[in-house]
Amino acid sequence: MDSKDRQDEGDSPEPAASAGRPVADVLLELADAERRLLARRLHDEVGQRLTGSALLLRALIDRLESFAPAEAQMATTILASLRETIRGVRRISQGVPAMVCDETDLVRGLDRLVTQSAPALGLHCELEAPPSLELDTPRSVSCLCLIAHHVMFTAADQRRAERMSIRLTRAVDTGTLELEDDGKQDDAHEALDEFSSTLMHARASLLGASLLVDSNARGRRRVVCTFPLDRP
């Protein structure tokens, strides 16, 4: 399959020409296109194969129930685990919206993120923000939305959170994006949590922003990103 066929099927288009554009903008656009392409392949290839396997396993259970009930029960347990894996694949593939945008209003970007991603991730999100918050470039909006999406995804996938509050405030020359979930700390995901923190700090550094990640006694996680405002 050539590149034209991929575009005809709806895969992520190639980023626009980079002449005269900041390198950071081009890299952000390339990373976003790759994320969406991987999510699509995960859904179309892995998800479809897992779904087919679940159907075959269901048919096998139906046959086993009449003469091997113990084996049928074991296969039913396996099927339940397989279906949970399928739901996880769907959360990942459906929860990756396009994050590179042309707008400079962070409130609109976050509102779109919540509308598109929260239902796919199984999160109930409450966004508290001013009517608008203009940033200097669309890249700034994209980076902050990527951080917010990463926090939402890890909350739903690793911490089994159900609710998340997202609060955006503005001071004289800084803005603050605060996200808090109701998930539980899981020691099994400690390495992933460390990687997630490193990734978010790297994205924040593109904006000259600071990032604080902490958890309270009940295990609720709070991520606070404070970023500079170039516009009055």
PDB file of C-alpha atoms in Angstrom:
ATOM      1  CA  MET A   1       0.000   0.000   0.000  1.00  0.00           C
ATOM      2  CA  ASP A   2       1.521   3.358  -1.026  1.00  0.00           C
ATOM      3  CA  SER A   3       1.237   6.710   0.732  1.00  0.00           C
ATOM      4  CA  LYS A   4      -1.690   7.815  -1.446  1.00  0.00           C
ATOM      5  CA  ASP A   5      -3.683   4.739  -0.446  1.00  0.00           C
ATOM      6  CA  ARG A   6      -3.028   5.472   3.224  1.00  0.00           C
ATOM      7  CA  GLN A   7      -4.317   9.013   2.884  1.00  0.00           C
ATOM      8  CA  ASP A   8      -7.380   7.800   0.956  1.00  0.00           C
ATOM      9  CA  GLU A   9      -8.181   5.485   3.862  1.00  0.00           C
ATOM     10  CA  GLY A  10      -8.146   8.384   6.303  1.00  0.00           C
ATOM     11  CA  ASP A  11      -4.763   7.957   7.956  1.00  0.00           C
ATOM     12  CA  SER A  12      -3.066  11.046   9.318  1.00  0.00           C
ATOM     13  CA  PRO A  13      -1.891  13.383   6.558  1.00  0.00           C
ATOM     14  CA  GLU A  14       1.724  14.374   6.339  1.00  0.00           C
ATOM     15  CA  PRO A  15       2.570  17.640   8.109  1.00  0.00           C
ATOM     16  CA  ALA A  16       2.710  20.802   6.065  1.00  0.00           C
ATOM     17  CA  ALA A  17       5.985  21.955   4.585  1.00  0.00           C
ATOM     18  CA  SER A  18       8.392  23.138   7.235  1.00  0.00           C
ATOM     19  CA  ALA A  19       9.970  26.031   5.314  1.00  0.00           C
ATOM     20  CA  GLY A  20      10.003  29.135   7.464  1.00  0.00           C
ATOM     21  CA  ARG A  21       8.326  27.429  10.442  1.00  0.00           C
ATOM     22  CA  PRO A  22       9.867  26.972  13.911  1.00  0.00           C
ATOM     23  CA  VAL A  23      11.412  23.539  14.386  1.00  0.00           C
ATOM     24  CA  ALA A  24       9.387  22.985  17.565  1.00  0.00           C
ATOM     25  CA  ASP A  25       6.141  23.491  15.634  1.00  0.00           C
ATOM     26  CA  VAL A  26       7.152  20.944  12.998  1.00  0.00           C
ATOM     27  CA  LEU A  27       8.233  18.396  15.611  1.00  0.00           C
ATOM     28  CA  LEU A  28       4.967  18.815  17.523  1.00  0.00           C
ATOM     29  CA  GLU A  29       2.949  18.295  14.360  1.00  0.00           C
ATOM     30  CA  LEU A  30       4.967  15.207  13.409  1.00  0.00           C
ATOM     31  CA  ALA A  31       4.527  13.712  16.885  1.00  0.00           C
ATOM     32  CA  ASP A  32       0.781  14.354  16.790  1.00  0.00           C
ATOM     33  CA  ALA A  33       0.420  12.727  13.358  1.00  0.00           C
ATOM     34  CA  GLU A  34       2.379   9.689  14.547  1.00  0.00           C
ATOM     35  CA  ARG A  35       0.238   9.366  17.693  1.00  0.00           C
ATOM     36  CA  ARG A  36      -2.963   9.316  15.668  1.00  0.00           C
ATOM     37  CA  LEU A  37      -1.563   6.883  13.110  1.00  0.00           C
ATOM     38  CA  LEU A  38      -0.480   4.458  15.833  1.00  0.00           C
ATOM     39  CA  ALA A  39      -3.875   4.749  17.517  1.00  0.00           C
ATOM     40  CA  ARG A  40      -5.631   3.980  14.226  1.00  0.00           C
ATOM     41  CA  ARG A  41      -3.448   0.936  13.589  1.00  0.00           C
ATOM     42  CA  LEU A  42      -4.006  -0.250  17.140  1.00  0.00           C
ATOM     43  CA  HIS A  43      -7.752  -0.107  16.606  1.00  0.00           C
ATOM     44  CA  ASP A  44      -7.821  -1.532  13.089  1.00  0.00           C
ATOM     45  CA  GLU A  45      -5.294  -4.341  13.550  1.00  0.00           C
ATOM     46  CA  VAL A  46      -4.957  -5.305  17.219  1.00  0.00           C
ATOM     47  CA  GLY A  47      -8.507  -4.421  18.188  1.00  0.00           C
ATOM     48  CA  GLN A  48     -10.092  -6.310  15.309  1.00  0.00           C
ATOM     49  CA  ARG A  49      -7.999  -9.432  15.930  1.00  0.00           C
ATOM     50  CA  LEU A  50      -8.840  -9.438  19.624  1.00  0.00           C
ATOM     51  CA  THR A  51     -12.527  -9.042  18.829  1.00  0.00           C
ATOM     52  CA  GLY A  52     -12.357 -11.975  16.407  1.00  0.00           C
ATOM     53  CA  SER A  53     -10.619 -14.099  19.029  1.00  0.00           C
ATOM     54  CA  ALA A  54     -13.320 -13.239  21.559  1.00  0.00           C
ATOM     55  CA  LEU A  55     -16.025 -14.389  19.161  1.00  0.00           C
ATOM     56  CA  LEU A  56     -14.246 -17.690  18.542  1.00  0.00           C
ATOM     57  CA  LEU A  57     -13.762 -18.217  22.263  1.00  0.00           C
ATOM     58  CA  ARG A  58     -17.450 -17.548  22.887  1.00  0.00           C
ATOM     59  CA  ALA A  59     -18.347 -20.222  20.321  1.00  0.00           C
ATOM     60  CA  LEU A  60     -15.946 -22.666  21.995  1.00  0.00           C
ATOM     61  CA  ILE A  61     -17.548 -22.014  25.388  1.00  0.00           C
ATOM     62  CA  ASP A  62     -20.973 -22.799  23.967  1.00  0.00           C
ATOM     63  CA  ARG A  63     -19.705 -26.201  22.786  1.00  0.00           C
ATOM     64  CA  LEU A  64     -17.862 -27.005  26.007  1.00  0.00           C
ATOM     65  CA  GLU A  65     -20.789 -26.260  28.306  1.00  0.00           C
ATOM     66  CA  SER A  66     -22.638 -29.449  27.382  1.00  0.00           C
ATOM     67  CA  PHE A  67     -19.845 -31.969  28.071  1.00  0.00           C
ATOM     68  CA  ALA A  68     -16.987 -30.125  29.835  1.00  0.00           C
ATOM     69  CA  PRO A  69     -18.483 -27.527  32.209  1.00  0.00           C
ATOM     70  CA  ALA A  70     -15.257 -27.052  34.196  1.00  0.00           C
ATOM     71  CA  GLU A  71     -13.303 -26.213  31.050  1.00  0.00           C
ATOM     72  CA  ALA A  72     -16.155 -23.966  29.894  1.00  0.00           C
ATOM     73  CA  GLN A  73     -15.934 -22.026  33.149  1.00  0.00           C
ATOM     74  CA  MET A  74     -12.180 -21.607  32.731  1.00  0.00           C
ATOM     75  CA  ALA A  75     -12.668 -20.384  29.172  1.00  0.00           C
ATOM     76  CA  THR A  76     -15.308 -17.932  30.408  1.00  0.00           C
ATOM     77  CA  THR A  77     -12.763 -16.430  32.791  1.00  0.00           C
ATOM     78  CA  ILE A  78     -10.311 -16.068  29.920  1.00  0.00           C
ATOM     79  CA  LEU A  79     -13.020 -14.428  27.801  1.00  0.00           C
ATOM     80  CA  ALA A  80     -13.727 -11.869  30.521  1.00  0.00           C
ATOM     81  CA  SER A  81     -10.035 -10.951  30.625  1.00  0.00           C
ATOM     82  CA  LEU A  82      -9.914 -10.734  26.830  1.00  0.00           C
ATOM     83  CA  ARG A  83     -12.910  -8.401  26.759  1.00  0.00           C
ATOM     84  CA  GLU A  84     -11.259  -6.138  29.340  1.00  0.00           C
ATOM     85  CA  THR A  85      -8.193  -6.009  27.088  1.00  0.00           C
ATOM     86  CA  ILE A  86     -10.406  -5.056  24.141  1.00  0.00           C
ATOM     87  CA  ARG A  87     -11.926  -2.237  26.187  1.00  0.00           C
ATOM     88  CA  GLY A  88      -8.411  -1.045  27.024  1.00  0.00           C
ATOM     89  CA  VAL A  89      -7.431  -1.004  23.347  1.00  0.00           C
ATOM     90  CA  ARG A  90     -10.535   1.021  22.546  1.00  0.00           C
ATOM     91  CA  ARG A  91      -9.764   3.505  25.319  1.00  0.00           C
ATOM     92  CA  ILE A  92      -6.302   4.036  23.894  1.00  0.00           C
ATOM     93  CA  SER A  93      -7.299   4.259  20.218  1.00  0.00           C
ATOM     94  CA  GLN A  94     -10.404   6.401  20.692  1.00  0.00           C
ATOM     95  CA  GLY A  95      -8.815   8.673  23.272  1.00  0.00           C
ATOM     96  CA  VAL A  96      -6.217  10.166  20.932  1.00  0.00           C
ATOM     97  CA  PRO A  97      -7.719  13.249  19.273  1.00  0.00           C
ATOM     98  CA  ALA A  98      -5.810  15.639  17.054  1.00  0.00           C
ATOM     99  CA  MET A  99      -3.937  17.992  19.370  1.00  0.00           C
ATOM    100  CA  VAL A 100      -2.233  20.298  16.904  1.00  0.00           C
ATOM    101  CA  CYS A 101      -4.602  23.200  16.355  1.00  0.00           C
ATOM    102  CA  ASP A 102      -4.648  26.561  14.597  1.00  0.00           C
ATOM    103  CA  GLU A 103      -6.269  28.496  17.428  1.00  0.00           C
ATOM    104  CA  THR A 104      -4.706  30.471  20.240  1.00  0.00           C
ATOM    105  CA  ASP A 105      -7.598  30.254  22.742  1.00  0.00           C
ATOM    106  CA  LEU A 106      -6.632  27.669  25.348  1.00  0.00           C
ATOM    107  CA  VAL A 107     -10.181  27.451  26.717  1.00  0.00           C
ATOM    108  CA  ARG A 108     -11.527  26.340  23.337  1.00  0.00           C
ATOM    109  CA  GLY A 109      -8.720  23.807  23.039  1.00  0.00           C
ATOM    110  CA  LEU A 110      -9.409  22.317  26.470  1.00  0.00           C
ATOM    111  CA  ASP A 111     -13.157  22.270  25.843  1.00  0.00           C
ATOM    112  CA  ARG A 112     -12.604  20.315  22.632  1.00  0.00           C
ATOM    113  CA  LEU A 113     -10.271  17.938  24.457  1.00  0.00           C
ATOM    114  CA  VAL A 114     -12.835  17.223  27.175  1.00  0.00           C
ATOM    115  CA  THR A 115     -15.641  16.778  24.645  1.00  0.00           C
ATOM    116  CA  GLN A 116     -13.688  14.386  22.412  1.00  0.00           C
ATOM    117  CA  SER A 117     -11.538  12.395  24.824  1.00  0.00           C
ATOM    118  CA  ALA A 118     -13.350  12.140  28.157  1.00  0.00           C
ATOM    119  CA  PRO A 119     -16.215   9.897  26.909  1.00  0.00           C
ATOM    120  CA  ALA A 120     -13.793   7.558  25.118  1.00  0.00           C
ATOM    121  CA  LEU A 121     -11.680   7.279  28.273  1.00  0.00           C
ATOM    122  CA  GLY A 122     -14.689   6.747  30.524  1.00  0.00           C
ATOM    123  CA  LEU A 123     -13.939   9.909  32.501  1.00  0.00           C
ATOM    124  CA  HIS A 124     -16.408  12.461  33.787  1.00  0.00           C
ATOM    125  CA  CYS A 125     -14.544  15.749  33.467  1.00  0.00           C
ATOM    126  CA  GLU A 126     -15.505  19.125  34.860  1.00  0.00           C
ATOM    127  CA  LEU A 127     -13.803  22.096  33.220  1.00  0.00           C
ATOM    128  CA  GLU A 128     -13.651  25.349  35.185  1.00  0.00           C
ATOM    129  CA  ALA A 129     -12.151  28.165  33.138  1.00  0.00           C
ATOM    130  CA  PRO A 130     -12.580  31.813  32.181  1.00  0.00           C
ATOM    131  CA  PRO A 131     -14.526  32.600  28.983  1.00  0.00           C
ATOM    132  CA  SER A 132     -11.253  32.676  27.037  1.00  0.00           C
ATOM    133  CA  LEU A 133      -7.499  32.704  27.515  1.00  0.00           C
ATOM    134  CA  GLU A 134      -5.466  33.764  24.494  1.00  0.00           C
ATOM    135  CA  LEU A 135      -1.904  32.473  24.202  1.00  0.00           C
ATOM    136  CA  ASP A 136       0.882  33.685  21.954  1.00  0.00           C
ATOM    137  CA  THR A 137       0.924  30.758  19.493  1.00  0.00           C
ATOM    138  CA  PRO A 138      -1.160  27.698  18.581  1.00  0.00           C
ATOM    139  CA  ARG A 139       1.851  25.603  19.617  1.00  0.00           C
ATOM    140  CA  SER A 140       1.379  26.737  23.211  1.00  0.00           C
ATOM    141  CA  VAL A 141      -2.249  25.619  23.136  1.00  0.00           C
ATOM    142  CA  SER A 142      -1.261  22.301  21.578  1.00  0.00           C
ATOM    143  CA  CYS A 143       1.437  21.595  24.188  1.00  0.00           C
ATOM    144  CA  LEU A 144      -0.875  22.328  27.112  1.00  0.00           C
ATOM    145  CA  CYS A 145      -3.654  20.202  25.617  1.00  0.00           C
ATOM    146  CA  LEU A 146      -1.159  17.359  25.138  1.00  0.00           C
ATOM    147  CA  ILE A 147      -0.209  17.584  28.807  1.00  0.00           C
ATOM    148  CA  ALA A 148      -3.875  17.595  29.832  1.00  0.00           C
ATOM    149  CA  HIS A 149      -4.663  14.627  27.600  1.00  0.00           C
ATOM    150  CA  HIS A 150      -1.729  12.670  28.996  1.00  0.00           C
ATOM    151  CA  VAL A 151      -2.954  13.299  32.542  1.00  0.00           C
ATOM    152  CA  MET A 152      -6.487  12.232  31.565  1.00  0.00           C
ATOM    153  CA  PHE A 153      -5.293   9.062  29.875  1.00  0.00           C
ATOM    154  CA  THR A 154      -3.039   7.898  32.689  1.00  0.00           C
ATOM    155  CA  ALA A 155      -5.786   8.673  35.217  1.00  0.00           C
ATOM    156  CA  ALA A 156      -8.271   6.473  33.369  1.00  0.00           C
ATOM    157  CA  ASP A 157      -5.927   3.712  32.214  1.00  0.00           C
ATOM    158  CA  GLN A 158      -3.442   3.300  35.077  1.00  0.00           C
ATOM    159  CA  ARG A 159      -5.249   4.769  38.071  1.00  0.00           C
ATOM    160  CA  ARG A 160      -8.811   3.632  37.217  1.00  0.00           C
ATOM    161  CA  ALA A 161     -10.136   7.134  37.843  1.00  0.00           C
ATOM    162  CA  GLU A 162     -13.758   7.952  37.088  1.00  0.00           C
ATOM    163  CA  ARG A 163     -13.840  11.698  37.654  1.00  0.00           C
ATOM    164  CA  MET A 164     -11.439  14.543  36.943  1.00  0.00           C
ATOM    165  CA  SER A 165     -11.556  18.257  37.621  1.00  0.00           C
ATOM    166  CA  ILE A 166      -9.729  20.618  35.264  1.00  0.00           C
ATOM    167  CA  ARG A 167      -9.213  24.184  36.450  1.00  0.00           C
ATOM    168  CA  LEU A 168      -7.690  26.996  34.409  1.00  0.00           C
ATOM    169  CA  THR A 169      -6.830  30.316  36.063  1.00  0.00           C
ATOM    170  CA  ARG A 170      -4.951  33.454  35.095  1.00  0.00           C
ATOM    171  CA  ALA A 171      -2.680  35.808  37.028  1.00  0.00           C
ATOM    172  CA  VAL A 172      -0.938  38.931  35.744  1.00  0.00           C
ATOM    173  CA  ASP A 173       1.729  37.241  33.627  1.00  0.00           C
ATOM    174  CA  THR A 174       1.130  33.518  34.192  1.00  0.00           C
ATOM    175  CA  GLY A 175      -1.589  30.965  33.687  1.00  0.00           C
ATOM    176  CA  THR A 176      -2.183  27.829  35.741  1.00  0.00           C
ATOM    177  CA  LEU A 177      -3.682  24.561  34.527  1.00  0.00           C
ATOM    178  CA  GLU A 178      -4.609  22.210  37.370  1.00  0.00           C
ATOM    179  CA  LEU A 179      -5.931  18.659  36.955  1.00  0.00           C
ATOM    180  CA  GLU A 180      -6.996  16.353  39.795  1.00  0.00           C
ATOM    181  CA  ASP A 181      -8.436  12.840  39.547  1.00  0.00           C
ATOM    182  CA  ASP A 182     -10.183  10.468  41.963  1.00  0.00           C
ATOM    183  CA  GLY A 183      -8.051   7.435  41.070  1.00  0.00           C
ATOM    184  CA  LYS A 184      -6.001   5.219  43.325  1.00  0.00           C
ATOM    185  CA  GLN A 185      -2.233   4.960  43.514  1.00  0.00           C
ATOM    186  CA  ASP A 186      -1.090   1.631  42.073  1.00  0.00           C
ATOM    187  CA  ASP A 187       2.449   0.476  42.885  1.00  0.00           C
ATOM    188  CA  ALA A 188       2.333  -1.805  39.817  1.00  0.00           C
ATOM    189  CA  HIS A 189       2.417   1.306  37.616  1.00  0.00           C
ATOM    190  CA  GLU A 190       5.235   3.083  39.467  1.00  0.00           C
ATOM    191  CA  ALA A 191       7.617   2.841  36.500  1.00  0.00           C
ATOM    192  CA  LEU A 192       4.934   4.092  34.113  1.00  0.00           C
ATOM    193  CA  ASP A 193       4.146   6.974  36.476  1.00  0.00           C
ATOM    194  CA  GLU A 194       7.814   7.982  36.457  1.00  0.00           C
ATOM    195  CA  PHE A 195       7.893   7.881  32.655  1.00  0.00           C
ATOM    196  CA  SER A 196       4.650   9.887  32.474  1.00  0.00           C
ATOM    197  CA  SER A 197       6.094  12.554  34.739  1.00  0.00           C
ATOM    198  CA  THR A 198       9.259  12.787  32.619  1.00  0.00           C
ATOM    199  CA  LEU A 199       7.204  13.125  29.431  1.00  0.00           C
ATOM    200  CA  MET A 200       4.982  15.854  30.867  1.00  0.00           C
ATOM    201  CA  HIS A 201       7.985  17.802  32.167  1.00  0.00           C
ATOM    202  CA  ALA A 202       9.564  17.631  28.692  1.00  0.00           C
ATOM    203  CA  ARG A 203       6.419  19.066  27.101  1.00  0.00           C
ATOM    204  CA  ALA A 204       6.170  21.774  29.747  1.00  0.00           C
ATOM    205  CA  SER A 205       9.769  22.784  29.085  1.00  0.00           C
ATOM    206  CA  LEU A 206       8.824  23.695  25.508  1.00  0.00           C
ATOM    207  CA  LEU A 207       6.693  26.472  26.982  1.00  0.00           C
ATOM    208  CA  GLY A 208       9.089  27.551  29.711  1.00  0.00           C
ATOM    209  CA  ALA A 209       6.468  26.209  32.144  1.00  0.00           C
ATOM    210  CA  SER A 210       6.828  24.570  35.547  1.00  0.00           C
ATOM    211  CA  LEU A 211       5.087  21.309  36.436  1.00  0.00           C
ATOM    212  CA  LEU A 212       4.130  19.925  39.831  1.00  0.00           C
ATOM    213  CA  VAL A 213       2.866  16.348  40.280  1.00  0.00           C
ATOM    214  CA  ASP A 214       1.784  15.236  43.731  1.00  0.00           C
ATOM    215  CA  SER A 215      -0.613  12.860  45.496  1.00  0.00           C
ATOM    216  CA  ASN A 216      -2.489  13.309  48.736  1.00  0.00           C
ATOM    217  CA  ALA A 217      -2.996  10.787  51.542  1.00  0.00           C
ATOM    218  CA  ARG A 218      -5.958   9.220  49.727  1.00  0.00           C
ATOM    219  CA  GLY A 219      -3.942   8.670  46.578  1.00  0.00           C
ATOM    220  CA  ARG A 220      -5.655  11.379  44.528  1.00  0.00           C
ATOM    221  CA  ARG A 221      -3.212  12.849  42.048  1.00  0.00           C
ATOM    222  CA  ARG A 222      -2.912  16.543  41.234  1.00  0.00           C
ATOM    223  CA  VAL A 223      -0.946  17.945  38.310  1.00  0.00           C
ATOM    224  CA  VAL A 224      -0.316  21.689  38.214  1.00  0.00           C
ATOM    225  CA  CYS A 225       1.259  23.371  35.195  1.00  0.00           C
ATOM    226  CA  THR A 226       2.159  27.058  35.511  1.00  0.00           C
ATOM    227  CA  PHE A 227       3.013  28.683  32.186  1.00  0.00           C
ATOM    228  CA  PRO A 228       4.012  32.198  31.071  1.00  0.00           C
ATOM    229  CA  LEU A 229       1.565  34.486  29.304  1.00  0.00           C
ATOM    230  CA  ASP A 230       3.101  36.482  26.490  1.00  0.00           C
ATOM    231  CA  ARG A 231      -0.031  38.500  25.939  1.00  0.00           C
ATOM    232  CA  PRO A 232      -1.567  40.994  28.370  1.00  0.00           C
TER     233      PRO A 232
END
